Coordinates of C-alpha atoms and ligand atoms in Angstrom, one line a residue:
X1291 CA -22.2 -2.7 -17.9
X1292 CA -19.4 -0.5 -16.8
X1293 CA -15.6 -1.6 -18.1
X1294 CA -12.9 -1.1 -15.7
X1295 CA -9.4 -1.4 -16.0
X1296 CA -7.5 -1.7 -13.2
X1297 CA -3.6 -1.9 -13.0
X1298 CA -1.9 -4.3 -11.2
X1299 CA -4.1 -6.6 -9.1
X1300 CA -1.1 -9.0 -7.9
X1301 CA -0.7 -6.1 -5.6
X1302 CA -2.9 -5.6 -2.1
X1303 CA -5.0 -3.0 -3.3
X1304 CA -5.9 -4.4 -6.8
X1305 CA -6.9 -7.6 -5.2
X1306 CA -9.7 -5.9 -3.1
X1307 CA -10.6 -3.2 -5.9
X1308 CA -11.4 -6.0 -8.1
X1309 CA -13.1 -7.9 -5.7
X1310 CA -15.6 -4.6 -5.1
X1311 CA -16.2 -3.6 -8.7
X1312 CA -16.7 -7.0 -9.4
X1313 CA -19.3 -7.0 -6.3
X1314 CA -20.7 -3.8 -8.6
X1315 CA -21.0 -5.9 -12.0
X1316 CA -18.1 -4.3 -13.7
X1317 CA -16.5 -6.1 -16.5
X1318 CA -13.1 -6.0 -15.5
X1319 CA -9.9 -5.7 -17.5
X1320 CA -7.4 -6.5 -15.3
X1321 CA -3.6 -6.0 -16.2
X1322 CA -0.4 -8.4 -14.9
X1323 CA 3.2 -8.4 -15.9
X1324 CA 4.8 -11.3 -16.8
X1325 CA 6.4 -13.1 -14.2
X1326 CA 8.6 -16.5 -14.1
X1327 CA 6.8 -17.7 -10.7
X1328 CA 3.0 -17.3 -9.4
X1329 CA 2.6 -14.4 -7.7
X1330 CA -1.5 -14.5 -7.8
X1331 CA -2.3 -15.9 -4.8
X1332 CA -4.4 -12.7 -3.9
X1333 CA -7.0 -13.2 -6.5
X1334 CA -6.6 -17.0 -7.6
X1335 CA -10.3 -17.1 -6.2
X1336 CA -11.8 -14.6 -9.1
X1337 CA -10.0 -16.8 -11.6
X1338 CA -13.7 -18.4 -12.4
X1339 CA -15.4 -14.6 -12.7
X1340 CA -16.6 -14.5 -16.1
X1341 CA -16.5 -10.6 -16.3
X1342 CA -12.6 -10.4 -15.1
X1343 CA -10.0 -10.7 -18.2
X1344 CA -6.2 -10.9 -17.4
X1345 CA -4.1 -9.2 -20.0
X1346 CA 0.3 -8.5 -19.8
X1347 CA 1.7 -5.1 -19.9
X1348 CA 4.5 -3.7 -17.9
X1349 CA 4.7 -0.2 -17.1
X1350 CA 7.6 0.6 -19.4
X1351 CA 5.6 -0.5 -22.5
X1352 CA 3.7 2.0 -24.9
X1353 CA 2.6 0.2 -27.3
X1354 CA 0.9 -2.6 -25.8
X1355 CA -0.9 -0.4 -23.4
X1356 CA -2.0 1.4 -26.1
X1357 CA -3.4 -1.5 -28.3
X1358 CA -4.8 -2.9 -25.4
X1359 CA -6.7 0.3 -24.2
X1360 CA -8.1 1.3 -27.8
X1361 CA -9.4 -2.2 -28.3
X1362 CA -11.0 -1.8 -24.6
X1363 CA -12.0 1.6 -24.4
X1364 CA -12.1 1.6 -20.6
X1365 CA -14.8 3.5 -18.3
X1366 CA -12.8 3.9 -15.9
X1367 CA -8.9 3.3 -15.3
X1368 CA -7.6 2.6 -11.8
X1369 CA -3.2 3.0 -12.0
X1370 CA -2.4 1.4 -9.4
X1371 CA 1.2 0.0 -10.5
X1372 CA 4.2 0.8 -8.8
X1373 CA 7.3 0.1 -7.6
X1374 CA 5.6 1.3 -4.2
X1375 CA 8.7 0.5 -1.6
X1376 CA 10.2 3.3 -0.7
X1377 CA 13.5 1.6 0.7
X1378 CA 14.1 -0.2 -2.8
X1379 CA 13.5 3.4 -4.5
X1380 CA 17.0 4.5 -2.6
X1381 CA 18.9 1.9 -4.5
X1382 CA 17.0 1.5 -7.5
X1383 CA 15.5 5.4 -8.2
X1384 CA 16.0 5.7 -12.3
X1385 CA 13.4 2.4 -12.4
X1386 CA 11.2 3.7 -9.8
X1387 CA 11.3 7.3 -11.9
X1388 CA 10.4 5.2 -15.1
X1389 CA 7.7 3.1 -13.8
X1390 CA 6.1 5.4 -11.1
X1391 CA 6.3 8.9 -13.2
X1392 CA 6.6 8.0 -16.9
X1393 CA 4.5 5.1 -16.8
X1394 CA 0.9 7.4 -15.4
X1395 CA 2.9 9.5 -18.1
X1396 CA 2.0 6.3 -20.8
X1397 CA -1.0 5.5 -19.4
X1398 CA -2.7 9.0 -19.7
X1399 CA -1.2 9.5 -23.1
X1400 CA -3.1 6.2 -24.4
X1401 CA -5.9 7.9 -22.9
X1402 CA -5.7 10.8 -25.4
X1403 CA -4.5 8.1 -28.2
X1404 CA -7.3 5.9 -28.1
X1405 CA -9.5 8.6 -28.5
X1406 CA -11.4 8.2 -25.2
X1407 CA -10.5 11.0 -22.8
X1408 CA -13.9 13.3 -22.9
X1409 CA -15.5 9.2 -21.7
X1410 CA -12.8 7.6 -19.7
X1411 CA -12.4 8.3 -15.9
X1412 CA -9.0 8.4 -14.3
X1413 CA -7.7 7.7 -10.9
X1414 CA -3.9 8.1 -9.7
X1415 CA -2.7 6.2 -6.8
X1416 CA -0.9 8.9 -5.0
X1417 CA 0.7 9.0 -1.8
X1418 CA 0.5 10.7 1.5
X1419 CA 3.9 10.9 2.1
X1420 CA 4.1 13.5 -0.3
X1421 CA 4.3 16.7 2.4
X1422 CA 7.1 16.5 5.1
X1423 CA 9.1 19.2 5.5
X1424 CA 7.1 22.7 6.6
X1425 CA 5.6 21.9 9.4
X1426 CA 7.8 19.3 10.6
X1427 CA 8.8 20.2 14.0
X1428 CA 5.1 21.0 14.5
X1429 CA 3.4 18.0 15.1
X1430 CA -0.3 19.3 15.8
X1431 CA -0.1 20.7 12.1
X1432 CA -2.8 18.7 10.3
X1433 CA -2.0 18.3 6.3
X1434 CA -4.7 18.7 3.7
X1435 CA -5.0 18.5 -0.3
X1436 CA -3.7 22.3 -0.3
X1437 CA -0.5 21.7 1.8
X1438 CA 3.0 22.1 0.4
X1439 CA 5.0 19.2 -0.7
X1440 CA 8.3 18.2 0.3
X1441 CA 8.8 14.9 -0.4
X1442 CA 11.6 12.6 0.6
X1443 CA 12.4 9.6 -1.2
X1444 CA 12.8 8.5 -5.3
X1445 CA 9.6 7.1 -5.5
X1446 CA 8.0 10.0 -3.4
X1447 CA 9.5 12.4 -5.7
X1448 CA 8.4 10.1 -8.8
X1449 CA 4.6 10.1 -7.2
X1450 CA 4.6 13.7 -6.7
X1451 CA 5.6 13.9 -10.8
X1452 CA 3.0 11.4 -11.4
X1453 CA 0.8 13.7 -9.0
X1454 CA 1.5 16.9 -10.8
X1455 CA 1.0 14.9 -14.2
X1456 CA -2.8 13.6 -13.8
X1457 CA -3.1 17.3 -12.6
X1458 CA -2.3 18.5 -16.0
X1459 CA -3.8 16.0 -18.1
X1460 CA -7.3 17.4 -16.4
X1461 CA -6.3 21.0 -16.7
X1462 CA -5.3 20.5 -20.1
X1463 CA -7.4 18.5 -22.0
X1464 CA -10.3 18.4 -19.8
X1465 CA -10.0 15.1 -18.5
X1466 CA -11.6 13.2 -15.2
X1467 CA -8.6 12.5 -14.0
X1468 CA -8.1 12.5 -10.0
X1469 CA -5.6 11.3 -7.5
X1470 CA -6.5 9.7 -3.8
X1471 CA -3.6 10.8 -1.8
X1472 CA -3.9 7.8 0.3
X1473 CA -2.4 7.3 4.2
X1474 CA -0.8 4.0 4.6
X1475 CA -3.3 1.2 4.4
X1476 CA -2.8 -2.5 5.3
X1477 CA -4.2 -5.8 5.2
X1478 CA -3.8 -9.4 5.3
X1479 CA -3.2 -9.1 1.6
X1480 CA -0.1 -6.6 2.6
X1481 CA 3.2 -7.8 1.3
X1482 CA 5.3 -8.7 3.6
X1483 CA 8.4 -6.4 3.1
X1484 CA 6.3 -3.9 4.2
X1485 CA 6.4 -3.0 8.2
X1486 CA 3.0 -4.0 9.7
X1487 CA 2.9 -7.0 7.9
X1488 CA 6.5 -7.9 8.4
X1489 CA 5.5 -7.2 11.7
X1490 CA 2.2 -9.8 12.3
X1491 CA 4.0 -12.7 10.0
X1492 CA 6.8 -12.7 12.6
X1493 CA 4.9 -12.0 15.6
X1494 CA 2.8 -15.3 13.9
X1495 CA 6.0 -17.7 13.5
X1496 CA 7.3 -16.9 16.8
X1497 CA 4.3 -17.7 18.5
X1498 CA 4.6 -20.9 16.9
X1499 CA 8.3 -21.4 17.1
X1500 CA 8.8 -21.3 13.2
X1501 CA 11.1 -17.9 13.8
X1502 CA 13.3 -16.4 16.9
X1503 CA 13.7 -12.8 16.0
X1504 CA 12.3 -9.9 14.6
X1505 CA 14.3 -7.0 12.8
X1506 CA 13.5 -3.7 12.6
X1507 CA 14.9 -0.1 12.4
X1508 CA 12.7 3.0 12.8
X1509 CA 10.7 2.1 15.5
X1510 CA 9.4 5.8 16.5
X1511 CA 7.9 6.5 12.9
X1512 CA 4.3 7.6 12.9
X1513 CA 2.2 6.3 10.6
X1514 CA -1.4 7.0 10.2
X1515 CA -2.7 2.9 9.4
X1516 CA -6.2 2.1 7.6
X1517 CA -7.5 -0.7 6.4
X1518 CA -7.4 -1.5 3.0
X1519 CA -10.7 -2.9 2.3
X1520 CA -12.1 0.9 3.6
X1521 CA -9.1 2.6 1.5
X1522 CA -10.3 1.0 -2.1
X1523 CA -14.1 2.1 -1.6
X1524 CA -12.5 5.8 -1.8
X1525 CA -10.7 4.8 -5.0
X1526 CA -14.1 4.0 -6.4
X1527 CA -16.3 6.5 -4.9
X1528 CA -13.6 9.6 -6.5
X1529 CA -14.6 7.9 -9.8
X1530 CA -17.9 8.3 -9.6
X1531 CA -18.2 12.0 -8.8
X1532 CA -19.8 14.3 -11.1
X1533 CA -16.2 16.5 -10.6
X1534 CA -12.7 15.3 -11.1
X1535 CA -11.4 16.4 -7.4
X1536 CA -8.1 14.9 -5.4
X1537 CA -8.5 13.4 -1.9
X1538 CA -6.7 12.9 1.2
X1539 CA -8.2 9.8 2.9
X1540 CA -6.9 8.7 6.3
X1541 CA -8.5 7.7 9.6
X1542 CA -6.8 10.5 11.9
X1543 CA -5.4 8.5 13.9
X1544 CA -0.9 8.2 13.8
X1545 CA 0.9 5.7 15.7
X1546 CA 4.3 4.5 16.1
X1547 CA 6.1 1.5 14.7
X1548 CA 6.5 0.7 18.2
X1549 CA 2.7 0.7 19.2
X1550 CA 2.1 -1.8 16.4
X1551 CA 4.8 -3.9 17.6
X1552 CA 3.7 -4.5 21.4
X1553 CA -0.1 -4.9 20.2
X1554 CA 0.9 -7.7 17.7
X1555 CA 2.6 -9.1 20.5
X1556 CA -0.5 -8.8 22.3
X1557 CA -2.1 -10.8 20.0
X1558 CA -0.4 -13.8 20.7
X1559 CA -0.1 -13.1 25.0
X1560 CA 3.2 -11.8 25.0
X1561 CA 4.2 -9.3 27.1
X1562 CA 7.7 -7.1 26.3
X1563 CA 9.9 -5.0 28.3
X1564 CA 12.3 -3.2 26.1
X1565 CA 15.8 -1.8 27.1
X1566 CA 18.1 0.0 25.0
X1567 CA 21.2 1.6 24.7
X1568 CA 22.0 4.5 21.8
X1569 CA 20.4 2.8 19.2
X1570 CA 20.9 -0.8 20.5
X1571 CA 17.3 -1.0 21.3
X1572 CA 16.6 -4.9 22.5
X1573 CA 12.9 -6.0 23.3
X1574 CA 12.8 -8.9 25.8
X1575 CA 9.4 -11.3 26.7
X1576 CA 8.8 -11.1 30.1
X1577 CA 7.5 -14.5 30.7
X1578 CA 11.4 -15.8 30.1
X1579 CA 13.8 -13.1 29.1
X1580 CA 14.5 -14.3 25.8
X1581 CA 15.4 -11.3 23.2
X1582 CA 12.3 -11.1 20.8
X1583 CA 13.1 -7.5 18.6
X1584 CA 15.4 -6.3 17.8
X1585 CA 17.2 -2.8 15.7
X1586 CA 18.9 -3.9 12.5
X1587 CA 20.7 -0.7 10.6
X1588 CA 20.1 -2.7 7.3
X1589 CA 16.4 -1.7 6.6
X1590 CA 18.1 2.2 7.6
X1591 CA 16.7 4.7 4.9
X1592 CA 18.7 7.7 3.9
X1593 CA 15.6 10.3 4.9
X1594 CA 12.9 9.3 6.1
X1595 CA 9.2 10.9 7.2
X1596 CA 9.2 10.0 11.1
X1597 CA 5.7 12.2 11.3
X1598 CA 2.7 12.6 9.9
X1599 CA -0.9 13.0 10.4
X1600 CA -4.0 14.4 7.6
X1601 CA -6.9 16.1 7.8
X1602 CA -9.4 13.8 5.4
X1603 CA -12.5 16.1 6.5
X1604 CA -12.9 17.1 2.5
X1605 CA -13.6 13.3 1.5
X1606 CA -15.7 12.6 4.2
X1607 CA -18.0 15.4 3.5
X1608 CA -18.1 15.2 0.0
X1609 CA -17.5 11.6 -1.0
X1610 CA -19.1 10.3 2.6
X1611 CA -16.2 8.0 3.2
X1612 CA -15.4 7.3 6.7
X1613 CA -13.1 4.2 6.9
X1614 CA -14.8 1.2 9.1
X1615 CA -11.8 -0.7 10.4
X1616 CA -9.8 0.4 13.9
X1617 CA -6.0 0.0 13.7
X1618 CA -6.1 -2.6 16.3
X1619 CA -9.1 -4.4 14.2
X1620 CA -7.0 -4.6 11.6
X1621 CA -3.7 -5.5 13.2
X1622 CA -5.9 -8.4 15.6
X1623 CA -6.9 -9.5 11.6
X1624 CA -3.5 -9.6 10.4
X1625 CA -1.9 -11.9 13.0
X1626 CA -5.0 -14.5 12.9
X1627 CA -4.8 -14.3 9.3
X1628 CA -0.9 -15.1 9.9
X1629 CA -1.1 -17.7 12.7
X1630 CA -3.5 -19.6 10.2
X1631 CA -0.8 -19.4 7.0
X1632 CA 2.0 -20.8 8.9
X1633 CA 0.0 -23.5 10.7
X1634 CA -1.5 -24.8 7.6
X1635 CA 1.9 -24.6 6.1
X1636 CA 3.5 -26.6 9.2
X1637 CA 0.0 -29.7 8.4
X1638 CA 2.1 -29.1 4.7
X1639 CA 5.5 -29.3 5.2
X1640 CA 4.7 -32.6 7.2
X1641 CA 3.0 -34.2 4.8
X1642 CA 6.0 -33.8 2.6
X1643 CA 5.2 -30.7 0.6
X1644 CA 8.0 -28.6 0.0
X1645 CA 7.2 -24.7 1.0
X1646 CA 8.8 -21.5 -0.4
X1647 CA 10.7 -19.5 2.6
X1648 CA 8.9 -16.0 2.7
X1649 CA 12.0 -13.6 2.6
X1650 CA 12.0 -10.1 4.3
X1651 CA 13.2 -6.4 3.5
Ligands
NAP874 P1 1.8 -3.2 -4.1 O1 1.2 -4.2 -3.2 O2 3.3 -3.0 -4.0 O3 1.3 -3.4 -5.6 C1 2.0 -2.7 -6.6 C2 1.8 -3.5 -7.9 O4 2.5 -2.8 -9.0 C3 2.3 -4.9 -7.8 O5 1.2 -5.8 -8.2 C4 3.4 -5.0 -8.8 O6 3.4 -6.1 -9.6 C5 3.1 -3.8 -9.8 N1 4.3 -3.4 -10.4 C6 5.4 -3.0 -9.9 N2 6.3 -2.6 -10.9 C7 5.7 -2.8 -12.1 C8 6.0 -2.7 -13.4 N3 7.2 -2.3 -13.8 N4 5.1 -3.0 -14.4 C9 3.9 -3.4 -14.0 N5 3.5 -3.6 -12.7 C10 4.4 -3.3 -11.8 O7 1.1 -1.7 -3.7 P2 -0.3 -1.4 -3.0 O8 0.0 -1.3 -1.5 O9 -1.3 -2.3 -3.5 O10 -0.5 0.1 -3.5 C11 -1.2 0.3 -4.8 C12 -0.7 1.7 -5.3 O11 -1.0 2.7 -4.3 C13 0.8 1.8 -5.6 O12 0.9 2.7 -6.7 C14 1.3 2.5 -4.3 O13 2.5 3.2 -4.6 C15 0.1 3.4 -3.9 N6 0.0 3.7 -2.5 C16 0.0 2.7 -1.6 C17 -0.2 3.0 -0.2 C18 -0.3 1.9 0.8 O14 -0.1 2.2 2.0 N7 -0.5 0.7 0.5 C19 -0.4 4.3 0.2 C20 -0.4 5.3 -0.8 C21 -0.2 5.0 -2.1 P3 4.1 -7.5 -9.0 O15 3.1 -8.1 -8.1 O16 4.3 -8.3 -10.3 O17 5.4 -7.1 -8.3
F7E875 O1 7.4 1.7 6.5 C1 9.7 1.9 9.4 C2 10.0 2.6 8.1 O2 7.7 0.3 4.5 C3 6.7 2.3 7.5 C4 4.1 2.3 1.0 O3 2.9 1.6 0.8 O4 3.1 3.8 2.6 C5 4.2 2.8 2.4 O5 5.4 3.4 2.6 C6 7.7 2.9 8.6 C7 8.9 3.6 8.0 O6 5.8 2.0 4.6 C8 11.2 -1.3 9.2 O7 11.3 3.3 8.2 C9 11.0 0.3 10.6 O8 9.1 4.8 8.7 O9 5.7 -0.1 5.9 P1 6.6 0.9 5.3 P2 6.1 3.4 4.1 O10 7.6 3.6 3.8 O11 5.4 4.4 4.9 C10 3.2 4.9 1.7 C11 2.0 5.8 2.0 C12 3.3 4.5 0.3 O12 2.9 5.3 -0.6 C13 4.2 3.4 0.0 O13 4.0 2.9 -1.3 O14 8.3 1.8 9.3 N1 10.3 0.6 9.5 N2 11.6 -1.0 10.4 C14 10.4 -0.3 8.6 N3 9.8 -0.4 7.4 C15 10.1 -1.6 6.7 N4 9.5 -1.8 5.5 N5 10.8 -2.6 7.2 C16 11.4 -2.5 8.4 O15 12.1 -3.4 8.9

């Protein structure tokens, strides 16, 4: 039986990595920090899995990570820890640095420590947002592994270290080590300070008249959206190649905050006409005229990547990945999966349990 030791599952993609390697009969090691409040929701359901062990470590400590590795001795290690939003990396950049860049740092250093980096296999969550810049201005320019990197945030920069890092390590010491350079990928298992699933959780609660507005800023970035059930079945298949190789892995397909937006709406039969004026950009429902989005300059970043799209033709030839989900599958998902949260909340809260507020960024 393979071990596998995956970083972070409190996050989306740990949930469902763990939830396919268990599906594979790994026994797997699966790493938390400590935290005051519950934050496992995601996986409470593999609590009773009798080949999944929870262990603490935080990013910023050494020696834990390396006790816990050389008593371990991993097959394969999955780092998918981060301080992955790139808005809080603006105002919080020397913690991003330290966990995001010296933290793979750490973890591929107790590699070499514990003695195990001719057996242990190594994948780096990497990001696609690594590459604005050249070609920006020329939006049919397709980026692949091989393009040049401009990135344009803290924790972009931090990645791209992180990127560079696993690079070496491989180079150097001969190592599988590997990065996905994933595209954005969502879920119902999405946080909600991120943008599609800020998104569905208020399209949800103001279909149900728990919420009045919605808040956004950029609403003409591109993004290219997968799903993030298709996303972790790349993580796994890079680690089981007989070559250590990096891969892009997107759908090809970008749209705009905006798209996702009206088809959430959609979701829920509501049709908006949007006016604006400079960038007081109002969205309206049509059925009554009541003002349903709006622009808020307090989720403003200080650069951002409006554009992007990637050319994953090297993963699906050699890894034969192609991802199953549809952007609007997934975002039709998210707001049923949403709608069903705050309903069964609402049967809760009336029965007299109290419910946490979900809180937005
Ligand atoms: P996520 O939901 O934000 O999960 C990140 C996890 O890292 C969380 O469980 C978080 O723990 C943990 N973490 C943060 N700071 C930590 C620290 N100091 N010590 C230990 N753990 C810490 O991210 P995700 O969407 O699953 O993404 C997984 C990885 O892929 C991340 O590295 C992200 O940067 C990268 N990535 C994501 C995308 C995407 O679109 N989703 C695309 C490209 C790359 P808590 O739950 O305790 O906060
Ligand atoms: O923003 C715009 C925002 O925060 C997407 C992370 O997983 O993917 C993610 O980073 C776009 C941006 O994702 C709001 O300005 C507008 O242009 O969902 P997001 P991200 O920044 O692309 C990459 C690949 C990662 O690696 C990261 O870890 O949406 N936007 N209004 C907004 N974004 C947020 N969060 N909130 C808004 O109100």
């Amino acid at each position: 039986m393979k071990k596998a030791f995956v970083t972070w599952i409190t996050g989306q993609d740990g949930s469902y990595l763990v939830e396919l390697l268990l599906s594979k009969w790994y026994e797997v090691h699966w790493i938390k920090r400590r935290s005051s409040s519950f934050n496992t929701s995601r996986i409470d359901h593999l609590f009773e899995e009798k080949d999944f062990t929870i262990h603490y470590w935080d990013l910023s400590d050494s020696t834990n990570l390396i006790k816990l590795i050389s008593e371990i001795k991993p097959d394969e290690i999955y780092n998918l820890a981060a301080q992955s939003h790139v808005a809080v990396s603006f105002d919080m950049p020397e913690y991003t640095a330290d966990t995001v860049w010296i933290g793979t740092l750490r973890l591929l250093e107790a590699i070499k420590v514990a003695w195990i980096e001719k057996t242990c296999k190594f994948y780096q969550a990497s990001t696609s947002e690594l590459f604005w810049g050249l070609e920006y201005n020329r939006p049919e320019a397709w980026y692949t592994e091989e393009s040049p990197m401009h990135p344009r945030s803290p924790y972009w920069c931090a990645k791209l270290y992180a990127m560079w890092i696993t690079r070496n390590y491989k180079e150097s010491y001969n190592m599988f080590a590997c990065n996905g350079i994933l595209f954005n990928h969502e879920s119902p298992n999405r946080w909600e300070t991120f943008v599609t699933r800020k998104i569905t959780m208020a399209v949800a609660k103001i279909s149900l008249w728990l919420q009045e507005k919605l808040y956004l800023w950029n609403l003409d970035a591109k993004r290219d959206w997968g799903h993030a059930k298709d996303y972790v079945e790349a993580m796994y298949l890079m680690l089981q190649q007989d070559e250590p190789k990096d891969y892009v892995i997107s759908t090809w397909v970008t749209n705009t905050v905006r798209d996702f937006v009206n088809w959430s709406f959609e979701e829920v039969w509501i049709e908006l006409e949007w006016k604006w004026k400079w960038e007081d950009e109002k969205w309206y429902n049509k059925a009554n005229w009541e003002c349903l989005v709006e622009v808020d300059s307090r989720y403003f970043r200080p650069a951002e990547v409006d554009f992007l799209l990637w050319d994953s033709t090297k993963a699906r030839k050699e890894l034969w990945w192609t991802p199953k989900y549809t952007v609007r599958e997934m975002c039709k998902e998210m707001v049923a999966y949403d709608i069903q949260i705050f309903k069964k909340q609402e049967i809760l809260k009336n029965h007299g349990y109290e419910i946490l507020e979900q809180y937005e960024i």
